[in-house]
């Protein structure tokens, strides 16, 4: 495993992060085992959110921490807020001070912890007021409830706007990125060309994160489309799987580890958030840092996924 410096307290954070969105598929013993496998393989970073299965994911994690309190200290625990769900009502995005504080209090209670290491704003709220968010963050920090703050799915202008109200840096931006989901890269190859891929949908978010030393946390690293399926082994991607299998063999590794290594090869401060519920895939994924892809291999995988270079 490799590590990067993370957040205000320069914590040593693993490049492979265990995402817990799907843990409601497991029971408490299964989650405990999954976390222990992650720990034993060098993963020390957990990602969750208040809205995953309407709080059930956090509650299950809380059960695990209650049964096994020392386990919590092995992990940097990151949760997210800002997707406002109420039973029987519309779901909307809410970065109001009141909602952020209420959401964090709820998350801490469900997870049975006193403090979360990082809080991300989950999806941009068009109605956000940077000063109000800054007040919420300051209060949560001074109360010792959150150590570090970041965002998710935000473009550079949204981050710039947010920063006008913050006293703390934005530590991370969690965005969708995999070999089969690359709009953030595609637009950069086809600048000023008359093709769909040259439409910049993200405002140069990867470059902005590099310029400002914001950690890029890639989510759904094994998926194509918006949760359409896993590309490893998929008949939808025969050429990609041929190349993944060959490169895996050449590196004495597995297609899963190579797919994650591809994401980590991007030269920002990178983390890959994996979403598996299987211990054996956690072990495989943790080995991604051992795979050092050459530029040639990186582009070969990009092209094998059906992408285009001019
Ligand atoms: N910020 C955001 O907006 C946002 C959005 C979505 C997700 N996230 C975060 O990102 C994390 C990961 O997202 P994700 O769950 O979509 O990630 P993922 O790792 O791309 O997908 C996980 C799913 O793919 C399956 N899978 C993974 N590797 C596989 C392989 N080699 N072969 C076959 N199946 C495989 C898993 O099944 P098994 O369990 O059977 O292995 C699981 O169902 C989430 O837990 C969450 O923390 C953030």
CSV table of C-alpha atoms and ligand atoms in Angstrom, one decimal:
chain,number,residue,atom,x,y,z
A,1,UNK,CA,0.0,0.0,0.0
A,2,UNK,CA,1.1,3.6,-0.6
A,3,UNK,CA,0.0,6.6,1.4
A,4,UNK,CA,-0.5,10.3,0.9
A,5,UNK,CA,-0.7,13.2,3.3
A,6,UNK,CA,-4.3,14.0,4.0
A,7,UNK,CA,-6.1,17.0,5.5
A,8,UNK,CA,-5.3,19.7,8.0
A,9,UNK,CA,-3.5,17.2,10.4
A,10,UNK,CA,-1.4,15.7,7.5
A,11,UNK,CA,-2.7,12.2,8.3
A,12,UNK,CA,-1.1,9.3,6.5
A,13,UNK,CA,-4.0,8.1,4.3
A,14,UNK,CA,-4.0,5.0,2.1
A,15,UNK,CA,-4.4,5.5,-1.6
A,16,UNK,CA,-7.0,2.7,-1.7
A,17,UNK,CA,-10.1,3.7,0.3
A,18,UNK,CA,-12.8,1.3,1.3
A,19,UNK,CA,-16.2,2.7,0.3
A,20,UNK,CA,-19.1,1.5,2.5
A,21,UNK,CA,-22.1,2.4,0.3
A,22,UNK,CA,-23.0,-1.2,-0.3
A,23,UNK,CA,-22.4,-2.6,3.3
A,24,UNK,CA,-26.1,-3.0,3.9
A,25,UNK,CA,-25.7,-6.1,1.8
A,26,UNK,CA,-23.7,-7.6,4.7
A,27,UNK,CA,-24.4,-8.3,8.3
A,28,UNK,CA,-22.4,-6.8,11.2
A,29,UNK,CA,-20.0,-9.8,11.4
A,30,UNK,CA,-19.4,-9.6,7.6
A,31,UNK,CA,-18.7,-5.8,7.8
A,32,UNK,CA,-16.3,-6.4,10.7
A,33,UNK,CA,-14.5,-9.0,8.7
A,34,UNK,CA,-14.4,-6.7,5.6
A,35,UNK,CA,-12.9,-3.9,7.7
A,36,UNK,CA,-10.3,-6.2,9.3
A,37,UNK,CA,-9.3,-7.4,5.9
A,38,UNK,CA,-8.9,-3.8,4.7
A,39,UNK,CA,-6.8,-3.0,7.8
A,40,UNK,CA,-4.6,-6.1,7.4
A,41,UNK,CA,-3.9,-5.1,3.8
A,42,UNK,CA,-2.9,-1.5,4.6
A,43,UNK,CA,-6.2,0.3,3.9
A,44,UNK,CA,-6.7,2.9,6.6
A,45,UNK,CA,-9.4,5.1,5.1
A,46,UNK,CA,-13.2,4.5,5.1
A,47,UNK,CA,-15.8,6.4,3.0
A,48,UNK,CA,-19.5,6.5,3.9
A,49,UNK,CA,-22.4,9.0,3.7
A,50,UNK,CA,-25.4,9.8,5.8
A,51,UNK,CA,-27.7,9.0,2.9
A,52,UNK,CA,-26.4,5.5,2.1
A,53,UNK,CA,-29.5,3.3,2.5
A,54,UNK,CA,-31.0,6.2,4.5
A,55,UNK,CA,-28.5,6.0,7.3
A,56,UNK,CA,-28.4,2.2,7.5
A,57,UNK,CA,-24.8,2.0,6.3
A,58,UNK,CA,-23.6,4.3,9.0
A,59,UNK,CA,-25.7,2.5,11.6
A,60,UNK,CA,-24.2,-0.8,10.7
A,61,UNK,CA,-20.7,0.7,10.9
A,62,UNK,CA,-21.7,2.0,14.3
A,63,UNK,CA,-22.6,-1.5,15.4
A,64,UNK,CA,-19.2,-2.8,14.3
A,65,UNK,CA,-17.5,0.0,16.2
A,66,UNK,CA,-19.6,-0.6,19.3
A,67,UNK,CA,-18.7,-4.3,19.3
A,68,UNK,CA,-15.1,-3.7,18.5
A,69,UNK,CA,-14.2,-0.1,19.7
A,70,UNK,CA,-10.4,-0.4,19.0
A,71,UNK,CA,-11.1,-0.9,15.3
A,72,UNK,CA,-12.2,2.7,14.9
A,73,UNK,CA,-8.7,4.0,15.7
A,74,UNK,CA,-7.3,2.1,12.7
A,75,UNK,CA,-9.2,4.2,10.2
A,76,UNK,CA,-9.6,7.7,8.9
A,77,UNK,CA,-13.4,7.9,8.9
A,78,UNK,CA,-14.9,10.2,6.2
A,79,UNK,CA,-18.6,10.8,5.8
A,80,UNK,CA,-20.7,13.0,3.5
A,81,UNK,CA,-23.7,15.2,3.9
A,82,UNK,CA,-25.9,17.6,1.9
A,83,UNK,CA,-28.3,15.1,0.2
A,84,UNK,CA,-31.4,15.9,2.2
A,85,UNK,CA,-33.8,12.9,2.4
A,86,UNK,CA,-37.0,12.9,4.3
A,87,UNK,CA,-39.5,10.1,4.2
A,88,UNK,CA,-42.4,10.7,1.8
A,89,UNK,CA,-40.8,13.9,0.5
A,90,UNK,CA,-38.6,14.9,-2.5
A,91,UNK,CA,-34.8,14.4,-2.1
A,92,UNK,CA,-32.9,17.7,-2.6
A,93,UNK,CA,-29.5,19.2,-2.0
A,94,UNK,CA,-29.0,21.2,1.2
A,95,UNK,CA,-25.8,23.0,2.3
A,96,UNK,CA,-27.6,25.1,4.9
A,97,UNK,CA,-25.8,25.6,8.2
A,98,UNK,CA,-28.7,24.0,10.0
A,99,UNK,CA,-28.7,20.9,7.8
A,100,UNK,CA,-24.9,20.4,7.8
A,101,UNK,CA,-24.8,20.5,11.6
A,102,UNK,CA,-27.8,18.3,12.0
A,103,UNK,CA,-26.5,15.8,9.5
A,104,UNK,CA,-23.1,15.5,11.2
A,105,UNK,CA,-24.7,15.1,14.6
A,106,UNK,CA,-26.8,12.3,13.1
A,107,UNK,CA,-23.8,10.6,11.4
A,108,UNK,CA,-21.7,10.7,14.6
A,109,UNK,CA,-24.5,9.2,16.6
A,110,UNK,CA,-25.2,6.4,14.1
A,111,UNK,CA,-21.5,5.6,13.7
A,112,UNK,CA,-21.0,5.6,17.5
A,113,UNK,CA,-18.0,7.9,17.2
A,114,UNK,CA,-17.2,11.3,18.8
A,115,UNK,CA,-15.4,12.7,15.8
A,116,UNK,CA,-15.2,12.2,12.0
A,117,UNK,CA,-11.9,12.7,10.4
A,118,UNK,CA,-13.3,14.2,7.2
A,119,UNK,CA,-16.7,15.6,6.1
A,120,UNK,CA,-17.5,16.0,2.4
A,121,UNK,CA,-20.3,18.0,0.9
A,122,UNK,CA,-21.9,15.3,-1.2
A,123,UNK,CA,-23.4,17.0,-4.3
A,124,UNK,CA,-23.4,20.7,-5.2
A,125,UNK,CA,-26.3,22.7,-3.8
A,126,UNK,CA,-27.1,25.6,-6.3
A,127,UNK,CA,-28.5,27.5,-3.4
A,128,UNK,CA,-25.3,27.3,-1.3
A,129,UNK,CA,-24.1,30.3,0.7
A,130,UNK,CA,-20.4,30.0,1.3
A,131,UNK,CA,-20.4,32.1,4.5
A,132,UNK,CA,-23.1,29.9,6.0
A,133,UNK,CA,-21.1,26.7,5.1
A,134,UNK,CA,-18.0,28.3,6.6
A,135,UNK,CA,-19.9,29.0,9.8
A,136,UNK,CA,-21.1,25.4,9.9
A,137,UNK,CA,-17.6,24.1,9.3
A,138,UNK,CA,-16.0,26.4,12.0
A,139,UNK,CA,-18.6,25.3,14.5
A,140,UNK,CA,-18.1,21.6,13.8
A,141,UNK,CA,-14.3,22.0,13.9
A,142,UNK,CA,-14.3,24.0,17.2
A,143,UNK,CA,-16.7,21.5,18.8
A,144,UNK,CA,-14.2,18.7,17.8
A,145,UNK,CA,-16.7,16.9,15.6
A,146,UNK,CA,-14.9,17.2,12.3
A,147,UNK,CA,-11.2,17.5,11.6
A,148,UNK,CA,-11.0,18.2,7.9
A,149,UNK,CA,-13.5,19.2,5.2
A,150,UNK,CA,-13.9,18.5,1.5
A,151,UNK,CA,-16.4,18.2,-1.4
A,152,UNK,CA,-17.7,15.8,-3.9
A,153,UNK,CA,-18.8,16.1,-7.5
A,154,UNK,CA,-17.9,19.8,-7.6
A,155,UNK,CA,-16.4,21.8,-10.5
A,156,UNK,CA,-13.6,24.4,-10.1
A,157,UNK,CA,-15.9,27.4,-10.1
A,158,UNK,CA,-18.1,25.8,-7.4
A,159,UNK,CA,-15.0,25.2,-5.3
A,160,UNK,CA,-13.7,28.7,-5.8
A,161,UNK,CA,-17.1,30.1,-4.8
A,162,UNK,CA,-17.2,27.9,-1.7
A,163,UNK,CA,-13.7,28.9,-0.7
A,164,UNK,CA,-14.8,32.5,-0.3
A,165,UNK,CA,-16.6,31.5,2.9
A,166,UNK,CA,-14.2,29.0,4.3
A,167,UNK,CA,-11.4,29.4,6.8
A,168,UNK,CA,-10.1,25.9,6.1
A,169,UNK,CA,-8.8,24.4,2.9
A,170,UNK,CA,-10.7,22.0,0.7
A,171,UNK,CA,-8.9,18.7,1.4
A,172,UNK,CA,-10.5,16.5,-1.2
A,173,UNK,CA,-13.0,16.3,-4.1
A,174,UNK,CA,-14.6,12.9,-4.7
A,175,UNK,CA,-15.5,12.5,-8.4
A,176,UNK,CA,-16.5,9.6,-10.6
A,177,UNK,CA,-13.5,8.2,-12.5
A,178,UNK,CA,-12.7,4.8,-14.0
A,179,UNK,CA,-11.2,3.5,-17.2
A,180,UNK,CA,-14.7,3.4,-18.6
A,181,UNK,CA,-15.8,6.8,-17.2
A,182,UNK,CA,-13.4,9.4,-18.4
A,183,UNK,CA,-15.3,12.6,-19.5
A,184,UNK,CA,-12.9,14.6,-17.3
A,185,UNK,CA,-10.0,13.4,-19.5
A,186,UNK,CA,-11.6,13.2,-22.9
A,187,UNK,CA,-12.3,16.9,-23.1
A,188,UNK,CA,-8.6,17.6,-22.5
A,189,UNK,CA,-7.6,15.6,-25.6
A,190,UNK,CA,-10.0,17.2,-28.0
A,191,UNK,CA,-9.7,20.9,-27.1
A,192,UNK,CA,-11.4,23.0,-29.7
A,193,UNK,CA,-12.5,20.1,-31.9
A,194,UNK,CA,-15.9,19.6,-33.3
A,195,UNK,CA,-16.8,16.4,-31.4
A,196,UNK,CA,-19.0,15.5,-28.5
A,197,UNK,CA,-15.9,14.5,-26.4
A,198,UNK,CA,-14.5,18.0,-26.6
A,199,UNK,CA,-17.4,19.4,-24.6
A,200,UNK,CA,-15.9,20.2,-21.2
A,201,UNK,CA,-18.5,19.1,-18.6
A,202,UNK,CA,-16.4,19.5,-15.5
A,203,UNK,CA,-14.6,22.9,-16.0
A,204,UNK,CA,-11.1,21.3,-15.7
A,205,UNK,CA,-11.6,19.8,-12.3
A,206,UNK,CA,-8.6,17.5,-12.4
A,207,UNK,CA,-6.2,20.3,-13.3
A,208,UNK,CA,-7.8,22.5,-10.6
A,209,UNK,CA,-7.3,19.8,-8.0
A,210,UNK,CA,-3.7,19.4,-9.0
A,211,UNK,CA,-3.0,23.2,-8.9
A,212,UNK,CA,-4.5,23.5,-5.4
A,213,UNK,CA,-3.2,20.2,-4.0
A,214,UNK,CA,-6.8,18.9,-3.5
A,215,UNK,CA,-6.9,15.1,-3.2
A,216,UNK,CA,-8.9,13.5,-6.0
A,217,UNK,CA,-11.0,10.6,-4.7
A,218,UNK,CA,-12.2,8.5,-7.6
A,219,UNK,CA,-15.5,6.8,-7.0
A,220,UNK,CA,-17.0,3.8,-8.8
A,221,UNK,CA,-13.5,2.8,-10.1
A,222,UNK,CA,-14.9,-0.5,-11.4
A,223,UNK,CA,-18.1,0.7,-13.0
A,224,UNK,CA,-19.1,1.9,-16.5
A,225,UNK,CA,-21.8,4.5,-16.8
A,226,UNK,CA,-23.8,5.6,-13.8
A,227,UNK,CA,-23.8,2.2,-11.9
A,228,UNK,CA,-24.5,0.4,-15.2
A,229,UNK,CA,-22.2,-2.5,-14.2
A,230,UNK,CA,-18.7,-3.7,-13.6
A,231,UNK,CA,-16.4,-3.6,-16.7
A,232,UNK,CA,-14.0,-6.3,-15.5
A,233,UNK,CA,-15.1,-9.5,-17.1
A,234,UNK,CA,-18.0,-7.7,-18.9
A,235,UNK,CA,-18.9,-8.8,-22.5
A,236,UNK,CA,-19.6,-5.1,-23.1
A,237,UNK,CA,-15.9,-4.5,-23.1
A,238,UNK,CA,-14.1,-7.4,-24.8
A,239,UNK,CA,-11.1,-5.4,-26.1
A,240,UNK,CA,-10.5,-3.7,-22.7
A,241,UNK,CA,-10.7,-7.1,-20.9
A,242,UNK,CA,-8.2,-8.6,-23.3
A,243,UNK,CA,-5.7,-5.8,-22.5
A,244,UNK,CA,-6.5,-5.8,-18.8
A,245,UNK,CA,-5.9,-9.6,-18.7
A,246,UNK,CA,-2.6,-9.3,-20.6
A,247,UNK,CA,-1.2,-6.4,-18.5
A,248,UNK,CA,-2.3,-8.1,-15.3
A,249,UNK,CA,-0.3,-11.2,-16.4
A,250,UNK,CA,2.7,-9.1,-17.3
A,251,UNK,CA,2.7,-7.5,-13.9
A,252,UNK,CA,1.9,-10.7,-12.0
A,253,UNK,CA,-1.3,-9.1,-10.9
A,254,UNK,CA,-5.1,-9.2,-11.5
A,255,UNK,CA,-7.4,-7.2,-13.8
A,256,UNK,CA,-9.0,-5.6,-10.8
A,257,UNK,CA,-5.7,-4.3,-9.4
A,258,UNK,CA,-4.7,-3.0,-12.8
A,259,UNK,CA,-8.0,-1.2,-13.2
A,260,UNK,CA,-7.4,0.6,-9.9
A,261,UNK,CA,-3.7,1.2,-10.7
A,262,UNK,CA,-4.9,2.9,-13.9
A,263,UNK,CA,-6.9,5.5,-11.7
A,264,UNK,CA,-4.0,5.9,-9.3
A,265,UNK,CA,-1.6,6.5,-12.1
A,266,UNK,CA,-3.1,10.0,-12.8
A,267,UNK,CA,-0.6,12.4,-11.4
A,268,UNK,CA,-2.8,14.3,-8.9
A,269,UNK,CA,-2.9,13.4,-5.2
A,270,UNK,CA,-5.1,10.3,-5.9
A,271,UNK,CA,-7.2,8.0,-3.9
A,272,UNK,CA,-9.4,5.2,-5.4
A,273,UNK,CA,-12.6,4.5,-3.5
A,274,UNK,CA,-13.5,0.8,-3.9
A,275,UNK,CA,-17.0,-0.5,-3.3
A,276,UNK,CA,-16.6,-4.2,-3.0
A,277,UNK,CA,-18.3,-6.2,-0.2
A,278,UNK,CA,-16.0,-9.2,-0.8
A,279,UNK,CA,-12.9,-9.7,1.3
A,280,UNK,CA,-10.9,-11.4,-1.6
A,281,UNK,CA,-11.5,-8.3,-3.8
A,282,UNK,CA,-10.3,-6.0,-1.0
A,283,UNK,CA,-7.1,-8.0,-0.9
A,284,UNK,CA,-6.8,-7.8,-4.7
A,285,UNK,CA,-7.6,-4.0,-4.8
A,286,UNK,CA,-5.0,-3.3,-2.1
A,287,UNK,CA,-2.3,-4.6,-4.4
A,288,UNK,CA,-3.1,-1.9,-7.0
A,289,UNK,CA,-0.2,0.2,-5.7
A,290,UNK,CA,2.2,-2.6,-6.6
A,291,UNK,CA,1.3,-2.2,-10.3
A,292,UNK,CA,3.3,0.6,-11.9
A,293,UNK,CA,1.7,1.3,-15.4
A,294,UNK,CA,3.9,2.8,-18.1
A,295,UNK,CA,2.5,5.7,-20.1
A,296,UNK,CA,2.1,3.2,-23.0
A,297,UNK,CA,0.0,0.8,-20.9
A,298,UNK,CA,-2.0,3.6,-19.5
A,299,UNK,CA,-3.0,4.9,-22.9
A,300,UNK,CA,-3.5,1.4,-24.2
A,301,UNK,CA,-6.1,0.8,-21.5
A,302,UNK,CA,-7.7,4.2,-22.2
A,303,UNK,CA,-8.1,3.3,-25.9
A,304,UNK,CA,-9.2,-0.3,-25.3
A,305,UNK,CA,-12.1,1.1,-23.4
A,306,UNK,CA,-13.4,2.6,-26.7
A,307,UNK,CA,-11.9,6.1,-26.3
A,308,UNK,CA,-10.3,8.2,-29.0
A,309,UNK,CA,-7.1,10.2,-29.3
A,310,UNK,CA,-6.8,12.7,-32.1
B,1,LIG,N1,-19.4,10.9,-3.9
B,1,LIG,C1,-20.3,10.2,-4.6
B,1,LIG,O1,-21.2,10.8,-5.2
B,1,LIG,C2,-20.3,8.7,-4.7
B,1,LIG,C3,-21.1,8.0,-5.5
B,1,LIG,C4,-21.0,6.6,-5.5
B,1,LIG,C5,-20.1,6.0,-4.7
B,1,LIG,N2,-19.3,6.7,-3.9
B,1,LIG,C6,-18.4,6.0,-3.0
B,1,LIG,O2,-17.6,5.2,-3.8
B,1,LIG,C7,-17.6,3.9,-3.3
B,1,LIG,C8,-17.4,2.9,-4.4
B,1,LIG,O3,-18.5,3.0,-5.3
B,1,LIG,P1,-19.0,1.7,-6.0
B,1,LIG,O4,-19.5,0.7,-5.0
B,1,LIG,O5,-19.9,2.1,-7.2
B,1,LIG,O6,-17.6,1.1,-6.5
B,1,LIG,P2,-17.1,-0.1,-7.4
B,1,LIG,O7,-16.0,-0.7,-6.7
B,1,LIG,O8,-16.8,0.5,-8.8
B,1,LIG,O9,-18.3,-1.1,-7.5
B,1,LIG,C9,-18.6,-2.0,-6.5
B,1,LIG,C10,-19.5,-3.0,-7.1
B,1,LIG,O10,-18.9,-3.7,-8.1
B,1,LIG,C11,-18.7,-5.1,-7.8
B,1,LIG,N3,-17.3,-5.4,-8.2
B,1,LIG,C12,-16.2,-4.7,-7.9
B,1,LIG,N4,-15.1,-5.2,-8.4
B,1,LIG,C13,-15.5,-6.3,-9.1
B,1,LIG,C14,-14.9,-7.3,-9.9
B,1,LIG,N5,-13.5,-7.3,-10.0
B,1,LIG,N6,-15.6,-8.2,-10.4
B,1,LIG,C15,-16.9,-8.3,-10.2
B,1,LIG,N7,-17.6,-7.4,-9.5
B,1,LIG,C16,-16.9,-6.4,-8.9
B,1,LIG,C17,-18.9,-5.2,-6.3
B,1,LIG,O11,-19.4,-6.5,-6.1
B,1,LIG,P3,-18.9,-7.3,-4.8
B,1,LIG,O12,-19.4,-6.6,-3.6
B,1,LIG,O13,-19.5,-8.6,-5.0
B,1,LIG,O14,-17.4,-7.3,-4.9
B,1,LIG,C18,-19.9,-4.1,-6.1
B,1,LIG,O15,-21.2,-4.5,-6.3
B,1,LIG,C19,-18.9,3.8,-2.5
B,1,LIG,O16,-18.9,2.8,-1.5
B,1,LIG,C20,-19.0,5.1,-1.9
B,1,LIG,O17,-18.2,5.2,-0.8
B,1,LIG,C21,-19.4,8.1,-3.9
